[in-house]
Short mmCIF file of C-alpha atoms in Angstrom, two decimals:
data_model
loop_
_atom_site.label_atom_id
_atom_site.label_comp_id
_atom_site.label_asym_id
_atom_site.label_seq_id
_atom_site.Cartn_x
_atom_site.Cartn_y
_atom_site.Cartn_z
CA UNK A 147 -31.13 -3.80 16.31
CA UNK A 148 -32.93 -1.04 18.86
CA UNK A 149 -29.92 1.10 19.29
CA UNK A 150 -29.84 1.97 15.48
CA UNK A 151 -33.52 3.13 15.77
CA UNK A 152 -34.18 1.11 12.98
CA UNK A 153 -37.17 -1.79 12.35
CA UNK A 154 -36.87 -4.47 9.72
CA UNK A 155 -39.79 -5.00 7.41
CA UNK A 156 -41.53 -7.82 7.74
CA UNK A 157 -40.44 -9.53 5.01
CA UNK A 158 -36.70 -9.24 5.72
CA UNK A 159 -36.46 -12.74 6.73
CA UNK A 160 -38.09 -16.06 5.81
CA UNK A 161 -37.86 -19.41 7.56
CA UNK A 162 -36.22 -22.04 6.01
CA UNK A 163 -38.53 -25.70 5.80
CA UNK A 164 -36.25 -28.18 7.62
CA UNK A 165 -33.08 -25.77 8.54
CA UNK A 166 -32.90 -23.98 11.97
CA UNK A 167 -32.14 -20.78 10.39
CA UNK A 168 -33.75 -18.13 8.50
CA UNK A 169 -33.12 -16.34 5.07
CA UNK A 170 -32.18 -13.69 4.58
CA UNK A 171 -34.24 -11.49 2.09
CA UNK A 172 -32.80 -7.82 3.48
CA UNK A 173 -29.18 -6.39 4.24
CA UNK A 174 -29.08 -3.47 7.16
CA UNK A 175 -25.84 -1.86 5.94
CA UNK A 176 -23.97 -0.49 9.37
CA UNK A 177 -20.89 1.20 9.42
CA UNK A 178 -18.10 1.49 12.95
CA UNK A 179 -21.07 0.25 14.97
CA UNK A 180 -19.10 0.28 17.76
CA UNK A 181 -17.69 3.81 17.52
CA UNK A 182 -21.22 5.74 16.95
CA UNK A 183 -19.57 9.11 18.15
CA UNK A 184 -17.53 8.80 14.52
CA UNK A 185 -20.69 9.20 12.70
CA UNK A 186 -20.86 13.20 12.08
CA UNK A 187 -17.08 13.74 11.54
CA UNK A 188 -16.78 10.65 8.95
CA UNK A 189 -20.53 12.02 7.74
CA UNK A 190 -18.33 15.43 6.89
CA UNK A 191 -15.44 13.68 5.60
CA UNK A 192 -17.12 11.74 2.87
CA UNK A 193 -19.05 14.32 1.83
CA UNK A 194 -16.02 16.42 1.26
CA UNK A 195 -14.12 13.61 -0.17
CA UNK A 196 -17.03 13.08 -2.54
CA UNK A 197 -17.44 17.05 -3.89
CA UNK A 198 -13.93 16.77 -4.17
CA UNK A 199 -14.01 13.63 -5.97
CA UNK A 200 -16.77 15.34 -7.80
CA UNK A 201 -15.56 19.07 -8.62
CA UNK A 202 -11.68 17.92 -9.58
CA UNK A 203 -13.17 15.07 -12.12
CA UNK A 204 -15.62 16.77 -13.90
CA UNK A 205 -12.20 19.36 -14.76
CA UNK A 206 -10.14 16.96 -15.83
CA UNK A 207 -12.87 15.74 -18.53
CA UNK A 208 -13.54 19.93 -19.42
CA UNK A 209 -9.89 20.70 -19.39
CA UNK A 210 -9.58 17.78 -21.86
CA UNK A 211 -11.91 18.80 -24.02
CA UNK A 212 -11.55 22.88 -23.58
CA UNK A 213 -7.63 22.15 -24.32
CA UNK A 214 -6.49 20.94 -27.76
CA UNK A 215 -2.76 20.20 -26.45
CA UNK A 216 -4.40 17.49 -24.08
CA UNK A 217 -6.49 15.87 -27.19
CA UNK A 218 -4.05 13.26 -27.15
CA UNK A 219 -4.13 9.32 -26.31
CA UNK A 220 -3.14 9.24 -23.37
CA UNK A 221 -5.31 11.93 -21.89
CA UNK A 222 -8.43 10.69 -23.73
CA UNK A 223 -7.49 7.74 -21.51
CA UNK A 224 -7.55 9.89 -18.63
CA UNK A 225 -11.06 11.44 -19.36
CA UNK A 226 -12.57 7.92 -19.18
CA UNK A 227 -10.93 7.56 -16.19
CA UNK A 228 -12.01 10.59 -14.58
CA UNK A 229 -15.32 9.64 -15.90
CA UNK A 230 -15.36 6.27 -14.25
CA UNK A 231 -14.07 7.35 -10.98
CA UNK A 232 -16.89 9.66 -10.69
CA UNK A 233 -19.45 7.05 -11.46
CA UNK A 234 -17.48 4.74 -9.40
CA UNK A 235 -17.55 7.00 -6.09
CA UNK A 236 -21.26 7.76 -7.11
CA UNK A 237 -22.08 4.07 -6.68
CA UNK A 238 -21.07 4.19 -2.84
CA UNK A 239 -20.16 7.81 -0.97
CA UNK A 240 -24.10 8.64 -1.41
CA UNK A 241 -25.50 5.82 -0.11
CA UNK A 242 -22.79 5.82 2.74
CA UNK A 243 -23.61 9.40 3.65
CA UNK A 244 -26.46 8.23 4.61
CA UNK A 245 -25.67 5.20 5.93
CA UNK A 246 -23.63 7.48 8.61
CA UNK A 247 -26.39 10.18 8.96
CA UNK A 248 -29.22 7.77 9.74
CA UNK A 249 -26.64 5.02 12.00
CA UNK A 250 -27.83 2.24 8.95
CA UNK A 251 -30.05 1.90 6.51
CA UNK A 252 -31.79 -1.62 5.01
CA UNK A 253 -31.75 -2.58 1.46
CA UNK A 254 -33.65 -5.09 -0.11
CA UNK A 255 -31.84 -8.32 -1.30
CA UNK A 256 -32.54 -6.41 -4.94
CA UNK A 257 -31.07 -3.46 -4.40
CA UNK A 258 -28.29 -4.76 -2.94
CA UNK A 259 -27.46 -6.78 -5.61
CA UNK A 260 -27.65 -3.70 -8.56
CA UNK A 261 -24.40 -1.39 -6.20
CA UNK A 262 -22.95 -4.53 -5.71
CA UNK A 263 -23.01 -4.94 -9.67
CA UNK A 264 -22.21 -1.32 -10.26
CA UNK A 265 -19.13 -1.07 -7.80
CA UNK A 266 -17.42 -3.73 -9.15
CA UNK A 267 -18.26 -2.84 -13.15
CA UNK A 268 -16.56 1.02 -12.34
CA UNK A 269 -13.91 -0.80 -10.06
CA UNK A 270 -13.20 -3.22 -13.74
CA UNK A 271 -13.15 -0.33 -15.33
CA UNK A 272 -10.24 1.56 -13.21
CA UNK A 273 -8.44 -1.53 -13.44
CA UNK A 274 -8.93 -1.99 -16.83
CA UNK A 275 -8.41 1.43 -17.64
CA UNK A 276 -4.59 1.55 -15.54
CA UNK A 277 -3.88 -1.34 -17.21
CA UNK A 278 -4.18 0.20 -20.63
CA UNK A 279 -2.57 3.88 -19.93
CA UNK A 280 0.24 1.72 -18.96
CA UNK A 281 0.52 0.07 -21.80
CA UNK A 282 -0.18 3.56 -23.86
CA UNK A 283 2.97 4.83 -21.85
CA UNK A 284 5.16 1.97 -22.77
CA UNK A 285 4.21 2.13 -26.24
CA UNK A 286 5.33 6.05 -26.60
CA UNK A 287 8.38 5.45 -24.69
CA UNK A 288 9.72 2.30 -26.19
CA UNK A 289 8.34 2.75 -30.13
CA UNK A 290 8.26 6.23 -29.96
CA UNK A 291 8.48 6.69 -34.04
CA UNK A 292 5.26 4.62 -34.60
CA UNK A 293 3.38 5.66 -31.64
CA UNK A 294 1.21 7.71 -33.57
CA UNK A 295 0.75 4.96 -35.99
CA UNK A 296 -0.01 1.95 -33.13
CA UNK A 297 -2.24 4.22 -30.84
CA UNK A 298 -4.58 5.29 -33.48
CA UNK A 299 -8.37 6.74 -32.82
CA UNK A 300 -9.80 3.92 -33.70
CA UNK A 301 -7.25 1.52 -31.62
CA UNK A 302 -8.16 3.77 -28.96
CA UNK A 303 -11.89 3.46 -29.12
CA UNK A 304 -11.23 -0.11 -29.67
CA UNK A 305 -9.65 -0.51 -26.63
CA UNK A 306 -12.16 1.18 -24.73
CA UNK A 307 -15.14 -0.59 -26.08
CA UNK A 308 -13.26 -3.66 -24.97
CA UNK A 309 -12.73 -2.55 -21.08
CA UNK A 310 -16.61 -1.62 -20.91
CA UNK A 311 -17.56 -4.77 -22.67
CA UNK A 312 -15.12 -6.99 -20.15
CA UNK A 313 -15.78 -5.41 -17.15
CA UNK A 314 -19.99 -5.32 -17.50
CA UNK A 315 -19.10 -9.23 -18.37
CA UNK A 316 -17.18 -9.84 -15.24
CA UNK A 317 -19.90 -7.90 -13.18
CA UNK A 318 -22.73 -9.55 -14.14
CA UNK A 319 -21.55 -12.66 -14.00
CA UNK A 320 -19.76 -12.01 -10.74
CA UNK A 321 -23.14 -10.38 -9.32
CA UNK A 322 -25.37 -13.72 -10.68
CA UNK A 323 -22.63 -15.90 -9.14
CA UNK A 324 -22.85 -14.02 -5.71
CA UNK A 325 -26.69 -13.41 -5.34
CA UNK A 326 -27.46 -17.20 -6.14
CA UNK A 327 -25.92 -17.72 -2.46
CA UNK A 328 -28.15 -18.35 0.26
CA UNK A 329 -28.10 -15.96 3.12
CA UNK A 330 -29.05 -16.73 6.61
CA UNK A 331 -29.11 -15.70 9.88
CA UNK A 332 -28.15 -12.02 10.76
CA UNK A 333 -28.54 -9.91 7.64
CA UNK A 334 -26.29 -7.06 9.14
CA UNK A 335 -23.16 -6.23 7.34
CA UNK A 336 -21.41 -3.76 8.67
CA UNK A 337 -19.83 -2.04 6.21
CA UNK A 338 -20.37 0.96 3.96
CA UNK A 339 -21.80 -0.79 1.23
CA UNK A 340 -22.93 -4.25 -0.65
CA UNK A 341 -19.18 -5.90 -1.11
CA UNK A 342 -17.98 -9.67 -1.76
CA UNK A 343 -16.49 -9.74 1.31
CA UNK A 344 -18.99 -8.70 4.30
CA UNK A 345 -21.54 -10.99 1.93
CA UNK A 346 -19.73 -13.90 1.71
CA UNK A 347 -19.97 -13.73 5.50
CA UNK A 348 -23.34 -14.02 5.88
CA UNK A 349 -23.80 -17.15 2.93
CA UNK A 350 -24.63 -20.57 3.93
CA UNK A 351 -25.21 -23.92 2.70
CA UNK A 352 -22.68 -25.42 0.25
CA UNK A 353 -21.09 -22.30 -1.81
CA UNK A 354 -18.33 -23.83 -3.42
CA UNK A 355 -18.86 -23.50 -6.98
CA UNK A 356 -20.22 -19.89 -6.65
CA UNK A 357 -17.06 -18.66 -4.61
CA UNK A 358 -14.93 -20.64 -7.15
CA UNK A 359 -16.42 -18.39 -10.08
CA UNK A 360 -16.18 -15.21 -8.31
CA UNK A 361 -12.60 -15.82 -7.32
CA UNK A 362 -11.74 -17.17 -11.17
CA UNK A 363 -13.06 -13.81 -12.62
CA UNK A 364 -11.38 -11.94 -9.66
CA UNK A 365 -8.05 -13.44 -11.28
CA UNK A 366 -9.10 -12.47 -14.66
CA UNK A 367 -9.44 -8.71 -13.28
CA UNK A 368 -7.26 -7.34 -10.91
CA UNK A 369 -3.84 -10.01 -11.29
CA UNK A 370 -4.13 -9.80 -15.35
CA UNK A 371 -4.32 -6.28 -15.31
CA UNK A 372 -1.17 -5.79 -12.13
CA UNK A 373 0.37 -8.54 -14.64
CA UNK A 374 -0.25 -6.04 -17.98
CA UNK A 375 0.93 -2.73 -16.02
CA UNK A 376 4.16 -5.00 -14.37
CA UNK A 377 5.34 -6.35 -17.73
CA UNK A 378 4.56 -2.61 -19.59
CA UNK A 379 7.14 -0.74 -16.62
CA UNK A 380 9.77 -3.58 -17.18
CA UNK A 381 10.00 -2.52 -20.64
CA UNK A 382 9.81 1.06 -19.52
CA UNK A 383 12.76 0.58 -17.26
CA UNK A 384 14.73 -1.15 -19.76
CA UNK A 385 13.98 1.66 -22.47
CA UNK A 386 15.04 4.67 -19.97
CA UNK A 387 18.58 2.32 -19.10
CA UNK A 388 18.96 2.34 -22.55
CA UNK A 389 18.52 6.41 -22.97
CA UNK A 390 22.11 8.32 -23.24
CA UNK A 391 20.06 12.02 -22.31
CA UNK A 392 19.11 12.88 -18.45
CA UNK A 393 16.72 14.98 -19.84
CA UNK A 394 14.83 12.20 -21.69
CA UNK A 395 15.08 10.06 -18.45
CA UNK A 396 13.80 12.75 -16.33
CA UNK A 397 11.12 13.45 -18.35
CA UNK A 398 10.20 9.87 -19.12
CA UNK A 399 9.97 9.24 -15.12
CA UNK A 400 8.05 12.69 -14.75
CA UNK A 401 5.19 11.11 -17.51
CA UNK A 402 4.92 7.66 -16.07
CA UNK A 403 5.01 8.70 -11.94
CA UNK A 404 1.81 10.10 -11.73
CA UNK A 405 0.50 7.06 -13.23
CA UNK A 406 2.22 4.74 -10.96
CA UNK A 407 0.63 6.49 -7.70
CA UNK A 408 -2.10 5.91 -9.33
CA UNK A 409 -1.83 2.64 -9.57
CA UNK A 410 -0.32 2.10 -6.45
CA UNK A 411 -2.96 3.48 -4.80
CA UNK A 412 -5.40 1.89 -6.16
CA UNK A 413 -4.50 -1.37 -6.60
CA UNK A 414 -2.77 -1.18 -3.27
CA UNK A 415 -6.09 -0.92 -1.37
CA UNK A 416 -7.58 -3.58 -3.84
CA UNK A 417 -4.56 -6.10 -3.05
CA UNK A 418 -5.46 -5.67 0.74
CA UNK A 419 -8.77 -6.14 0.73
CA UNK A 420 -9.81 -8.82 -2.20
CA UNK A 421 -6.43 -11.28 -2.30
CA UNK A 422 -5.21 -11.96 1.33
CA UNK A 423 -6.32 -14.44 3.68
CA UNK A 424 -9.42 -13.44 5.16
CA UNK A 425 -9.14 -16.11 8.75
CA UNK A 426 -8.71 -13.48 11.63
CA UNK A 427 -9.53 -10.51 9.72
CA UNK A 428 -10.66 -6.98 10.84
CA UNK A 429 -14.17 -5.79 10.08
CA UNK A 430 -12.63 -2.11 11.03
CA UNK A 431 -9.96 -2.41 9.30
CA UNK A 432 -11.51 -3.31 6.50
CA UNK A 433 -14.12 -0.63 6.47
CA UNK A 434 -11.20 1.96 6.79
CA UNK A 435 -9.42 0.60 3.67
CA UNK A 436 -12.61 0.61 1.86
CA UNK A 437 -12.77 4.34 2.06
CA UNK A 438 -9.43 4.83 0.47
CA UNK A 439 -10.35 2.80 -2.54
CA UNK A 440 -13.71 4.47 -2.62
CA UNK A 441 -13.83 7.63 -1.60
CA UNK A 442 -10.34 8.44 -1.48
CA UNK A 443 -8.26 7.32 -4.88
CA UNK A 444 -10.76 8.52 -6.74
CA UNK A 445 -10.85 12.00 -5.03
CA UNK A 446 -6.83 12.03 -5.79
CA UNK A 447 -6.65 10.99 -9.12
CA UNK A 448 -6.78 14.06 -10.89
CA UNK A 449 -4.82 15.71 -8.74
CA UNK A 450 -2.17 13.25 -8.85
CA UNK A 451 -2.17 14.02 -13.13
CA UNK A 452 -2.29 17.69 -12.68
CA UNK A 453 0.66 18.44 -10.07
CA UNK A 454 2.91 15.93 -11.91
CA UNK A 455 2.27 16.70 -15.65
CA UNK A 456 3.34 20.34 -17.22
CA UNK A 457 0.53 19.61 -19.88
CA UNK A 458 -2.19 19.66 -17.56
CA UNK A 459 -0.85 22.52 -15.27
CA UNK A 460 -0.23 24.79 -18.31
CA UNK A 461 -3.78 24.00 -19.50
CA UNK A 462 -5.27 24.67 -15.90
CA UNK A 463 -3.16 28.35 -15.86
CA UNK A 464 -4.27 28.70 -19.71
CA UNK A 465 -7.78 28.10 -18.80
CA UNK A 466 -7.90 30.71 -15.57
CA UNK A 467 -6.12 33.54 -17.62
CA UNK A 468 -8.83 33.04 -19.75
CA UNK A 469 -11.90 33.03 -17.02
CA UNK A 470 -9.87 36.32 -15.69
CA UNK A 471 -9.95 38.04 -19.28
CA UNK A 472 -13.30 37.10 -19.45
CA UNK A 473 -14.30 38.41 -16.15
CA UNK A 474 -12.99 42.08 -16.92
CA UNK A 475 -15.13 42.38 -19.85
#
């Protein structure tokens, strides 16, 4: 505990009447403690990952808006997403800026508790929010003709509403479920920030019905939605066999691809970290594939959408021939 220069208040642990442990009533968040020399060039990284995150988000949702060609479904999809991603890397590329500057910081059992609630409500959201542009894509490419008349505003909104609604369900529930464990003995997780997995590590005493709940509404998330986006491609697939023009095929595979990275991305990091076998596992290697899903998808989200659609890059070139004509005058 000396060599991070840090001192626990005094209430970060209470004994436990008629146990030979503690409890644990703090969290001192550490991050590569055994590689302290990586603190200042991971300290820049994030924060350029993070203005990055930040500058090419908050874009996407002006370009949206600025540009009525992009005042469509599936890009008022994308402005929630580049709205959640920037809450999402918000929730954890702060605190683990510092976390890296000051070699650890401690967070009450409280705190903890409300990122640990917020990460995984944004990280619903994503999820949710992949799983419905994919189904938005199969729609327009396999019912064209009534596209317009299935994806309406108000089936839009709808569908929105309902990924907020689910995924503040699944995170509070998830969040009551995991802070109703006991913690005991060391209270260091070292790891960028609150997550299931470093605090499951530290519970104790009989946790089975709590890690039963958490891993039921885990299923409900991540595998329902993979399941929603698998089925929506298969269709997808099927439609573009079906298509007698290389054009249409070509441009069917040029709407949907930037999509798919993003979902591969994403839920590639998630897949890793949340459903494998945990027995044997690396803290390190863990803590490196929590900064692509945090600081790192969302950073190349939108610019995963804007080199692969013409929409966006015509409204980006539209949009700086019109801060140049403004400039001269």
């Amino acid at each position: 505990m000396e060599r991070w220069g840090l001192r626990l208040h005094p209430q970060t642990a209470e004994w436990m009447p008629g146990r030979n442990f503690t409890v644990v009533t703090e969290f001192l968040l550490t991050v590569f403690a055994d590689h302290p020399a990586w603190g200042l060039p991971l300290f820049a990284a994030f924060l350029a990952f993070y203005l990055l995150t930040l500058l090419g988000n908050c874009g996407m949702i002006l370009l949206i808006r600025q540009d009525r060609r992009l005042h469509t479904p599936m890009y008022f999809f994308l402005g929630h997403l580049a709205l959640v991603d920037i809450c999402y890397s918000s929730t954890v590329v702060p605190q683990a800026l510092v976390v890296l500057l000051e070699r650890g910081v401690v967070l009450c059992r409280a705190r903890c508790a409300a990122q640990f609630f917020l990460f995984t409500f944004f990280a619903s959201m994503d999820c949710y929010l992949l799983a419905i542009m994919a189904y938005d894509r199969c729609v327009a490419v396999c019912r064209p003709l009534l596209y317009v008349a299935i994806v309406t505003e108000k089936a839009r909104w709808v569908l929105v509403a309902a990924a907020y609604a689910a995924g503040f369900s699944s995170a509070f529930i998830r969040t009551v479920t995991a802070f109703t464990l006991s913690f005991c003995g060391s209270n260091q997780i070292d790891f960028l920030f609150c997550d299931l997995p470093p605090l499951l590590k530290l519970s104790c005493g009989d946790s089975y019905t709590q890690e039963v709940v958490i891993i039921v509404f885990a299923v409900l998330v991540m595998p329902a939605c993979i399941l929603v986006i698998s089925v929506s491609y298969l269709f997808i697939v099927l439609a573009v066999v079906w298509m007698r023009s290389p054009a249409g095929r070509a441009k069917t595979f040029s709407t949907c691809a930037s999509h798919l990275a993003a979902v591969a991305l994403f839920f590639g990091t998630l897949i890793f970290m949340y459903l494998r076998d945990n027995a044997g596992q690396s803290s390190e290697a863990d803590q490196v594939v929590s900064v692509l899903y945090t600081a790192v998808s969302p950073m190349l989200n939108p610019l995963i959408y804007s080199l692969r659609n013409k929409e966006v890059k015509e409204a980006v070139l539209k949009s700086l021939g019109r801060s140049k004509v403004s400039g001269r005058f």
